Amino acid sequence: MSTPPLRSTLAGALALAALALAAACAPQEEPGTAATASAGPAACSPATLKTVTSGKLTVATDDPAYPPWFADNKPDSGQGFESAVAYAVAEKLGYAKDQVVWTRITFNSAIAPGPKTFDFDVNQFSITEQRRQAVDFSSPYYDVTQTVITVKGSKIAAAKTLADLKNAKLGAQVGTTSFRAVTEVIKPSVEPAVFNNNDDAKKQLQNGTVDGIVVDLPTAFYMTAAELDGGLIVGQLPQPTGTPEQFGLVLDKGSALTSCVSQAVDALRTAGTLDALQKQWLAGVAGAPTLG
């Protein structure tokens, strides 16, 4: 998908979404932090880190990689929130941009048990205890809510509560916490649809196969404003607990890199870098109503 530069496209898209209003992922059991002990600064450098390729940092994401997380399906551009986060983490670890190698891994393959062909994967992975059985997570880099979107004329376009969605045909990407939000938070009486990716979900929403789909809030804003004809945000889903759902970088189970990557994420948060990147790439994703 070829789009104009993401910031200008997203800024205009969010403005349209605001006028229309007048936004993997679902309930997590626990927020995640690195499972391994802290490593000292000397251990967290290209000279000592045991990466897939010596002297390089291999970062994975899905194909396609969607806005606002990436721009134009080019993760190596540094454009988009998650691309920018990946390069910021790499820099904290001592890797220059030309030392970062990107590879493509499907969402489900990345969180499946077994050895990984990447050092870490960035792809809107919500941290859950179930996933922790198969992979490591870094410290969280983003707090997120799940959001129901639809199109004008849909029977749920005016929905205000979870009860208003009970008889709706909803759907989400397979294996994501967005899908779990459908089954565990909304609990519709109609069997939800499962899609391989958000492009498939979007197409089925547009042609009326489903009444609505669930995605994370930034994606909801982008889709409804820039990718769907008559797209509407119905509302955010409530968090099942007092702890927000959080995205983390995925690493191999027991990876020697987990502690160093988590320290890099923590340092970026403390320095205000993560907040600055959110403002740069996810600006305006606020104000959507919450479904009670």
Tab-separated table of N, CA and C in Angstrom, residues 23 147-151 156 170 205 211-215 219-221 223-224 228 232-235:
chain	number	residue	atom	x	y	z
A	23	ALA	N	-9.440	3.811	16.185
A	23	ALA	CA	-8.485	4.178	16.499
A	23	ALA	C	-7.379	3.839	15.932
A	147	THR	N	-10.496	-1.249	20.532
A	147	THR	CA	-11.546	-0.349	20.045
A	147	THR	C	-12.392	-1.027	18.978
A	148	VAL	N	-13.706	-0.809	19.042
A	148	VAL	CA	-14.629	-1.325	18.034
A	148	VAL	C	-14.822	-0.263	16.963
A	149	ILE	N	-14.662	-0.674	15.699
A	149	ILE	CA	-14.923	0.261	14.602
A	149	ILE	C	-15.958	-0.342	13.656
A	150	THR	N	-16.610	0.520	12.904
A	150	THR	CA	-17.626	0.084	11.947
A	150	THR	C	-17.680	1.098	10.812
A	151	VAL	N	-18.741	1.043	10.007
A	151	VAL	CA	-18.946	2.008	8.918
A	151	VAL	C	-20.352	2.583	9.013
A	156	ILE	N	-24.524	-1.229	14.261
A	156	ILE	CA	-23.899	-0.867	15.536
A	156	ILE	C	-23.319	0.546	15.487
A	170	LEU	N	-19.110	-9.594	14.891
A	170	LEU	CA	-17.848	-8.886	15.059
A	170	LEU	C	-16.686	-9.777	14.629
A	205	LEU	N	-15.458	-5.878	6.657
A	205	LEU	CA	-16.276	-4.825	7.257
A	205	LEU	C	-16.868	-3.943	6.159
A	211	ASP	N	-20.395	-6.708	11.145
A	211	ASP	CA	-20.931	-5.408	11.562
A	211	ASP	C	-19.837	-4.489	12.092
A	212	GLY	N	-18.788	-5.090	12.642
A	212	GLY	CA	-17.708	-4.294	13.207
A	212	GLY	C	-16.480	-5.154	13.429
A	213	ILE	N	-15.338	-4.509	13.580
A	213	ILE	CA	-14.109	-5.225	13.901
A	213	ILE	C	-13.438	-4.545	15.084
A	214	VAL	N	-12.543	-5.286	15.747
A	214	VAL	CA	-11.829	-4.764	16.911
A	214	VAL	C	-10.343	-4.662	16.585
A	215	VAL	N	-9.770	-3.482	16.836
A	215	VAL	CA	-8.348	-3.223	16.644
A	215	VAL	C	-7.885	-2.318	17.786
A	219	THR	N	-4.713	2.213	15.552
A	219	THR	CA	-5.111	1.616	14.282
A	219	THR	C	-6.555	1.969	13.957
A	220	ALA	N	-7.402	2.024	14.983
A	220	ALA	CA	-8.806	2.382	14.776
A	220	ALA	C	-8.932	3.778	14.183
A	221	PHE	N	-8.190	4.732	14.721
A	221	PHE	CA	-8.236	6.090	14.195
A	221	PHE	C	-7.750	6.134	12.748
A	223	MET	N	-7.560	3.639	10.472
A	223	MET	CA	-8.456	2.917	9.559
A	223	MET	C	-9.719	3.700	9.249
A	224	THR	N	-10.361	4.223	10.297
A	224	THR	CA	-11.656	4.881	10.078
A	224	THR	C	-11.509	6.186	9.317
A	228	LEU	N	-11.147	3.405	5.409
A	228	LEU	CA	-12.514	2.892	5.271
A	228	LEU	C	-13.444	3.987	4.760
A	232	LEU	N	-16.220	4.608	11.111
A	232	LEU	CA	-16.626	5.204	12.386
A	232	LEU	C	-15.996	4.456	13.548
A	233	ILE	N	-15.601	5.185	14.564
A	233	ILE	CA	-15.195	4.561	15.822
A	233	ILE	C	-16.429	4.425	16.694
A	234	VAL	N	-16.765	3.200	17.061
A	234	VAL	CA	-17.900	2.962	17.950
A	234	VAL	C	-17.495	3.297	19.379
A	235	GLY	N	-16.345	2.796	19.825
A	235	GLY	CA	-15.882	3.117	21.163
A	235	GLY	C	-14.782	2.186	21.636
